[in-house]
Structures are given as structure tokens and as C-alpha cells.
Amino acid sequence: MLPDTSRRTESERLFQKASTLIPGGVNSPARAFGAVGGTPPFMKRGQGAWLFDVDGNQFIDYIGSWGPHLFGHRHPAILDAIRSALEIGTSFGAPTEAEAELAELVSKLVPSIEMVRMVNSGTEATMSAIRVARGFTGRNGIVKFAGCYHGHVDSLLVSAGSGALTLGCPSSPGVPPGSTADTLVLPYNDCESLQTAFRNHGNQLAAVIIEPVVGNMGCVVPTPQFLASLRQLCDHYGTVLIFDEVMTGFRLAAGGAQQLFGIRPDMTTMGKILGAGMPVGAYGGKAEIMKSVSPVGKVYQAGTLSGNPVAMAAGIAMLKLIQRENPYPRLEQLGAALEQGFQAAAHSHQIPVRINRVGSMLTVFLTSESVSDLATATKSDTARFSRWFHGMLNRGVYLPCSQVEAMFVSAVHSDADIQATLAAAQAAFADLTT
Ligand code: HOZ
């Protein structure tokens, strides 16, 4: 039985202070509890699968910094690598050996990435990949899918998921209409709309960008036909297929979702996990496309902190851990145990749920309908989700604070953690019936 974790006095004080200085008291809206209400616990430290807050509460963590903590918080191999890098320097603005070492590891694990450029976040990665695809093809049009989120890039901030969807602003003020004029938004998993869009606009489309398993409208799984038809249409029309693997990369398999589904994109974007939680992103793909990037080609993209030595060291340690430990069977086992346990707990209280899961990424949708796109994801009972979320939080389980986000399991969650989580879920579902 997990302890009661409803103490929030110090978090409330800090949230009030932060709110006078930082918009909404947070540096990213997705963590603000906007959709579920209440005060977010302010974290003091993490260890393994656990988070500890400033009020002395402890939580089993299913966010893992929104994905990257595949091996939990403070894994010794990652900490050692960061410590050694710090001894040498924090930033040079000049090339280092570690950048090529990480690039080599990335292309070994993800063979579609023949060349890669490091950046500092997933947003930078997607923004740059779109520019490169446009420069390479000489076209402007892009396709994105409703409910997918690719960071806060102007041209992609339309029908966006994640915090934008949670907080009801899927298209943001401040994005000039011109920035999204070449963006075509299509429904996820809809082969017919895809074919029609290509028939009508295929010759003007520079790129299609997609989350190959969506995390940002909750976990949504692609049908095999959808991904296959995307690949085939992009080939036919000479459009660059970009897999946004910021969440799925190295998480669903060492080679990401593209390995799992056997589809080779032309470009891939990555983030978070590539720095083991340090600020890192990357974009890469076919050498002929990546050779359009400056200084080899004319597409300009730059960054003083890109390839930062401390972040590169963390990333190298992460990818070596993946190779050494092969965490995927364990992640699948833990994910499946959670899925089955949540299902059983909900059913025992006659609460309708649909659980979407791929490996260690999952979402418990409070709905009776299957969820395959934005329209079905947003039919979930969000008021009920908020109550369930707080029931879990007060019992020491830290879930994403929105119905339209995915939860992440790490390889260091123990069987006891899973059992405690499911006991909390039983009780939190029971609360919903009163
Ligand atoms: N893509 C992340 C979760 N869906 C974003 C987290 C954030 O915006 O802070």
C-alpha cells in the first residue's frame, strides 16, 4: 500500500511564487495541471523509478521526464559519463570527438539515419527537418496529422496535440496565417484522406511528418496499412517521409518505431532520450538529403550549444546501455502487466476504458470506444480522468496530467512498483463510482 501523498503545502508556496515570475508558474504548459486542476508537486529529486517532492511525498514515476528515462533517474552509468564530461568543460562551440561517436551509435542503431545533425530539443529537430525537406525538394507543402505534436514550430502548430490540445489551443495566436498556409492537416490512420491529399497536392508536397506511434493525443497506434500507404505515396510523389521519433526513438525498440513496423523513413527526428534527459535533439536520414544542410549544402541551420559535450556524453552512455542491457523484453513485460492490471481494475468497477499500448508507452482512455485518431481520443471523459488522476496522485502514482498524453514505463520499475500501482488504480477507480 502506497502512503497518502496529498500534502502540498510547500509545492503550493513555490507554485504561487513561480506564478508571479513565470507564466503559469511553469516552463512548459504540459506540466501545469491545467486540465486536471490542483497544484503540481514541485520535485526535489528522482531515483530509479521514483520521484520525491518538496513536501516529503514520494511517487512512482510514469512520466520519466516525458520519455527519456528508459533506465530511470540517476542511472550510475549516465551519471558517471556526465561527471567525466564536466571535468573537461561544459561547452566549447567547437567540434569534439564525442559528437561523431554519438552520431556513429545513432546510425548503427537506426540504419535509415545515414547522416545526423545534433540540435538541442525535439522542436529544433522537427523545425530543421521541415526546412531541409523543403530545401531538398524545392517544394513548400507539408502534411501533418491532427493531434500529432511536433514541438512548438510555427508551421506545425496547427491541430497540435500535447499541452496545446490539453489546454485547448491546438492552433496558437502569434502564428501568422502565412506560416501554416502550406500545412495540410489530415486525420491519423485515414488512408483515404491520405490518398486524396496526394492525388490533389502530391507534386507540391515537400514532406509528411508523423509520430509513427502517437504519444501526444494519448497513445495512438498506427494501422500497418496506414504506414505502408504513407511510404508508398511518398515514394511515388518524391515527398520526404519524416518519422518524428522524439518519443518512440530508442524506446519502442533500439531502432525505434521504424524498426518495430519495418518502415524506413527518409528522415527521422529525435529528442530527449538521445541526451538521457539532457537537452538534446537530432535530425537525420538519407545522406543525399542531409547533404543539403550547411556547410555542405545551402540549407542553413546552426546552434552554439548543438553537440554540447556534456549532453553528448550522456547520450553515448544511454545508447551503450541500450546495447548492453537490451531493456525491451522487460519493458514489454512491465507494459503488458500494467495494461492488463488497469483493464481488470477498471472492469471490476464497471468503468469503461480503452487502453492503447505499444511496449512501454500507454494511455488509459476513459471511454468505451476504441481510440485511433484525434476525434476518438477526444471523446474520452476528461472530467472523470481528472478524478482518476488525482486518486492515483494522492496514492503515490505520478501519471501524465492529461488524458491526451502517454505514460512511460522504465526498465527499472520493479514488480512491486507495478503491484502498488495497480492497487492504487483499483482504489482510484472505486472512487469514481461514489
Ligand atoms: N511532447 C511532450 C509531451 N507530450 C512535451 C512535454 C512538454 O511540452 O513539456
Tab-separated table of N, CA, C and O in Angstrom, residues 134 140-150 153-161 165 170-172 175 177 179-190 192-198 200-201 205 207-210 217 226 230 373-375:
chain	number	residue	atom	x	y	z
A	134	ARG	N	12.153	20.858	-47.340
A	134	ARG	CA	11.726	21.886	-48.311
A	134	ARG	C	12.895	22.288	-49.212
A	134	ARG	O	12.748	22.428	-50.432
A	140	ASN	N	7.106	23.516	-51.023
A	140	ASN	CA	6.763	24.114	-49.725
A	140	ASN	C	5.758	23.307	-48.905
A	140	ASN	O	5.713	23.427	-47.681
A	141	GLY	N	4.909	22.528	-49.555
A	141	GLY	CA	3.794	21.875	-48.850
A	141	GLY	C	4.258	20.847	-47.835
A	141	GLY	O	5.248	20.143	-48.042
A	142	ILE	N	3.549	20.789	-46.695
A	142	ILE	CA	3.816	19.715	-45.732
A	142	ILE	C	2.481	19.148	-45.242
A	142	ILE	O	1.473	19.849	-45.188
A	143	VAL	N	2.529	17.876	-44.890
A	143	VAL	CA	1.358	17.234	-44.290
A	143	VAL	C	1.697	16.899	-42.857
A	143	VAL	O	2.788	16.388	-42.564
A	144	LYS	N	0.774	17.242	-41.947
A	144	LYS	CA	0.854	16.729	-40.578
A	144	LYS	C	-0.497	16.119	-40.236
A	144	LYS	O	-1.480	16.355	-40.945
A	145	PHE	N	-0.558	15.371	-39.147
A	145	PHE	CA	-1.803	14.704	-38.789
A	145	PHE	C	-2.407	15.325	-37.533
A	145	PHE	O	-1.672	15.670	-36.581
A	146	ALA	N	-3.733	15.479	-37.551
A	146	ALA	CA	-4.443	16.110	-36.432
A	146	ALA	C	-4.148	15.353	-35.140
A	146	ALA	O	-4.250	14.126	-35.095
A	147	GLY	N	-3.766	16.103	-34.108
A	147	GLY	CA	-3.484	15.503	-32.797
A	147	GLY	C	-2.027	15.147	-32.600
A	147	GLY	O	-1.583	14.944	-31.476
A	148	CYS	N	-1.248	15.066	-33.695
A	148	CYS	CA	0.193	14.868	-33.521
A	148	CYS	C	0.808	16.201	-33.105
A	148	CYS	O	0.321	17.271	-33.488
A	149	TYR	N	1.854	16.112	-32.316
A	149	TYR	CA	2.545	17.318	-31.844
A	149	TYR	C	4.019	17.154	-32.167
A	149	TYR	O	4.613	16.111	-31.865
A	150	HIS	N	4.565	18.196	-32.805
A	150	HIS	CA	5.971	18.105	-33.203
A	150	HIS	C	6.751	19.283	-32.613
A	150	HIS	O	7.592	19.880	-33.287
A	153	VAL	N	6.835	24.450	-33.245
A	153	VAL	CA	7.265	25.020	-34.529
A	153	VAL	C	6.071	25.710	-35.193
A	153	VAL	O	4.999	25.100	-35.299
A	154	ASP	N	6.233	26.947	-35.652
A	154	ASP	CA	5.107	27.698	-36.233
A	154	ASP	C	4.314	26.875	-37.250
A	154	ASP	O	3.098	26.744	-37.151
A	155	SER	N	5.024	26.328	-38.238
A	155	SER	CA	4.300	25.675	-39.352
A	155	SER	C	3.603	24.391	-38.914
A	155	SER	O	2.762	23.862	-39.633
A	156	LEU	N	3.952	23.876	-37.732
A	156	LEU	CA	3.362	22.607	-37.274
A	156	LEU	C	2.398	22.804	-36.109
A	156	LEU	O	1.810	21.845	-35.610
A	157	LEU	N	2.242	24.064	-35.675
A	157	LEU	CA	1.376	24.324	-34.512
A	157	LEU	C	-0.060	24.544	-34.982
A	157	LEU	O	-0.662	25.595	-34.783
A	158	VAL	N	-0.580	23.531	-35.605
A	158	VAL	CA	-1.954	23.568	-36.082
A	158	VAL	C	-2.541	22.179	-35.857
A	158	VAL	O	-1.885	21.170	-36.129
A	159	SER	N	-3.734	22.143	-35.239
A	159	SER	CA	-4.326	20.869	-34.787
A	159	SER	C	-3.310	20.063	-34.005
A	159	SER	O	-3.162	18.856	-34.215
A	160	ALA	N	-2.600	20.738	-33.098
A	160	ALA	CA	-1.499	20.081	-32.380
A	160	ALA	C	-1.989	19.363	-31.134
A	160	ALA	O	-2.955	19.784	-30.504
A	161	GLY	N	-1.299	18.290	-30.778
A	161	GLY	CA	-1.614	17.547	-29.561
A	161	GLY	C	-0.820	18.068	-28.376
A	161	GLY	O	-0.414	19.224	-28.336
A	165	LEU	N	-3.272	20.755	-27.019
A	165	LEU	CA	-4.597	20.122	-27.038
A	165	LEU	C	-5.187	20.099	-25.626
A	165	LEU	O	-6.354	20.444	-25.418
A	170	PRO	N	-5.055	24.233	-29.764
A	170	PRO	CA	-4.294	23.436	-30.734
A	170	PRO	C	-3.719	24.248	-31.888
A	170	PRO	O	-2.850	23.783	-32.604
A	171	SER	N	-4.210	25.471	-32.077
A	171	SER	CA	-3.579	26.372	-33.038
A	171	SER	C	-3.349	27.669	-32.271
A	171	SER	O	-4.265	28.192	-31.658
A	172	SER	N	-2.127	28.177	-32.301
A	172	SER	CA	-1.763	29.236	-31.353
A	172	SER	C	-1.864	30.636	-31.941
A	172	SER	O	-1.436	30.853	-33.081
A	175	VAL	N	0.985	32.735	-34.313
A	175	VAL	CA	1.474	32.038	-35.506
A	175	VAL	C	0.792	32.692	-36.702
A	175	VAL	O	-0.429	32.575	-36.865
A	177	PRO	N	-0.907	33.458	-40.194
A	177	PRO	CA	-1.545	32.515	-41.122
A	177	PRO	C	-0.584	32.059	-42.219
A	177	PRO	O	-0.619	30.913	-42.649
A	179	SER	N	2.417	31.272	-41.981
A	179	SER	CA	3.309	30.181	-41.542
A	179	SER	C	2.682	28.813	-41.699
A	179	SER	O	3.381	27.808	-41.787
A	180	THR	N	1.337	28.783	-41.665
A	180	THR	CA	0.686	27.470	-41.758
A	180	THR	C	-0.047	27.295	-43.099
A	180	THR	O	-0.724	26.295	-43.303
A	181	ALA	N	0.139	28.294	-43.993
A	181	ALA	CA	-0.599	28.248	-45.260
A	181	ALA	C	-0.233	27.019	-46.096
A	181	ALA	O	-1.038	26.536	-46.887
A	182	ASP	N	0.974	26.511	-45.919
A	182	ASP	CA	1.401	25.348	-46.710
A	182	ASP	C	1.277	24.042	-45.935
A	182	ASP	O	1.836	23.024	-46.336
A	183	THR	N	0.602	24.109	-44.774
A	183	THR	CA	0.464	22.900	-43.943
A	183	THR	C	-0.914	22.295	-44.145
A	183	THR	O	-1.938	22.948	-43.919
A	184	LEU	N	-0.918	21.053	-44.574
A	184	LEU	CA	-2.175	20.330	-44.777
A	184	LEU	C	-2.350	19.399	-43.582
A	184	LEU	O	-1.445	18.627	-43.270
A	185	VAL	N	-3.514	19.490	-42.918
A	185	VAL	CA	-3.739	18.630	-41.740
A	185	VAL	C	-4.699	17.515	-42.121
A	185	VAL	O	-5.793	17.781	-42.633
A	186	LEU	N	-4.299	16.285	-41.867
A	186	LEU	CA	-5.136	15.127	-42.214
A	186	LEU	C	-5.424	14.307	-40.967
A	186	LEU	O	-4.650	14.334	-40.014
A	187	PRO	N	-6.525	13.539	-40.991
A	187	PRO	CA	-6.795	12.667	-39.845
A	187	PRO	C	-5.827	11.475	-39.807
A	187	PRO	O	-5.483	10.930	-40.858
A	188	TYR	N	-5.389	11.126	-38.597
A	188	TYR	CA	-4.474	9.989	-38.415
A	188	TYR	C	-5.191	8.693	-38.790
A	188	TYR	O	-6.396	8.549	-38.561
A	189	ASN	N	-4.461	7.763	-39.337
A	189	ASN	CA	-4.973	6.417	-39.633
A	189	ASN	C	-6.037	6.393	-40.733
A	189	ASN	O	-6.764	5.415	-40.851
A	190	ASP	N	-6.122	7.469	-41.526
A	190	ASP	CA	-7.170	7.545	-42.551
A	190	ASP	C	-6.520	7.460	-43.941
A	190	ASP	O	-6.076	8.468	-44.504
A	192	GLU	N	-7.780	6.867	-46.842
A	192	GLU	CA	-8.500	7.503	-47.939
A	192	GLU	C	-8.157	8.997	-48.062
A	192	GLU	O	-7.854	9.494	-49.157
A	193	SER	N	-8.185	9.698	-46.906
A	193	SER	CA	-7.831	11.135	-46.943
A	193	SER	C	-6.416	11.326	-47.434
A	193	SER	O	-6.102	12.294	-48.141
A	194	LEU	N	-5.561	10.410	-47.030
A	194	LEU	CA	-4.154	10.495	-47.433
A	194	LEU	C	-4.031	10.401	-48.954
A	194	LEU	O	-3.349	11.216	-49.594
A	195	GLN	N	-4.738	9.408	-49.513
A	195	GLN	CA	-4.659	9.214	-50.963
A	195	GLN	C	-5.230	10.423	-51.702
A	195	GLN	O	-4.652	10.906	-52.681
A	196	THR	N	-6.355	10.946	-51.199
A	196	THR	CA	-6.958	12.118	-51.850
A	196	THR	C	-5.999	13.306	-51.785
A	196	THR	O	-5.795	14.019	-52.783
A	197	ALA	N	-5.385	13.516	-50.621
A	197	ALA	CA	-4.470	14.663	-50.467
A	197	ALA	C	-3.309	14.539	-51.438
A	197	ALA	O	-2.913	15.527	-52.083
A	198	PHE	N	-2.748	13.354	-51.577
A	198	PHE	CA	-1.630	13.173	-52.507
A	198	PHE	C	-2.096	13.326	-53.959
A	198	PHE	O	-1.385	13.910	-54.782
A	200	ASN	N	-4.391	15.235	-55.019
A	200	ASN	CA	-4.628	16.658	-55.304
A	200	ASN	C	-3.380	17.530	-55.177
A	200	ASN	O	-3.274	18.552	-55.835
A	201	HIS	N	-2.479	17.161	-54.246
A	201	HIS	CA	-1.359	18.078	-53.956
A	201	HIS	C	0.013	17.408	-53.988
A	201	HIS	O	1.011	18.045	-53.663
A	205	LEU	N	4.098	18.604	-52.390
A	205	LEU	CA	4.399	18.240	-51.001
A	205	LEU	C	5.888	17.953	-50.799
A	205	LEU	O	6.433	17.007	-51.364
A	207	ALA	N	7.122	17.329	-47.645
A	207	ALA	CA	7.298	16.345	-46.570
A	207	ALA	C	5.981	15.966	-45.934
A	207	ALA	O	5.023	16.747	-45.928
A	208	VAL	N	5.966	14.758	-45.417
A	208	VAL	CA	4.915	14.343	-44.477
A	208	VAL	C	5.631	14.081	-43.167
A	208	VAL	O	6.629	13.349	-43.136
A	209	ILE	N	5.142	14.674	-42.078
A	209	ILE	CA	5.735	14.407	-40.767
A	209	ILE	C	4.696	13.700	-39.907
A	209	ILE	O	3.525	14.088	-39.882
A	210	ILE	N	5.139	12.647	-39.232
A	210	ILE	CA	4.197	11.835	-38.460
A	210	ILE	C	4.858	11.268	-37.214
A	210	ILE	O	6.052	10.931	-37.233
A	217	MET	N	-1.616	12.630	-28.445
A	217	MET	CA	-3.079	12.713	-28.226
A	217	MET	C	-3.432	11.514	-27.350
A	217	MET	O	-4.490	10.911	-27.462
A	226	PHE	N	-1.849	1.999	-42.934
A	226	PHE	CA	-1.669	3.453	-42.951
A	226	PHE	C	-0.191	3.794	-43.182
A	226	PHE	O	0.143	4.590	-44.063
A	230	LEU	N	1.485	5.380	-46.578
A	230	LEU	CA	2.260	6.625	-46.458
A	230	LEU	C	3.613	6.476	-47.173
A	230	LEU	O	4.035	7.348	-47.945
A	373	ASP	N	-7.653	7.948	-33.473
A	373	ASP	CA	-7.320	9.263	-34.053
A	373	ASP	C	-7.768	10.354	-33.073
A	373	ASP	O	-8.256	10.040	-31.975
A	374	LEU	N	-7.623	11.607	-33.513
A	374	LEU	CA	-7.958	12.717	-32.606
A	374	LEU	C	-9.442	12.716	-32.237
A	374	LEU	O	-9.811	12.939	-31.073
A	375	ALA	N	-10.300	12.461	-33.243
A	375	ALA	CA	-11.751	12.513	-32.984
A	375	ALA	C	-12.137	11.509	-31.899
A	375	ALA	O	-12.920	11.829	-31.000
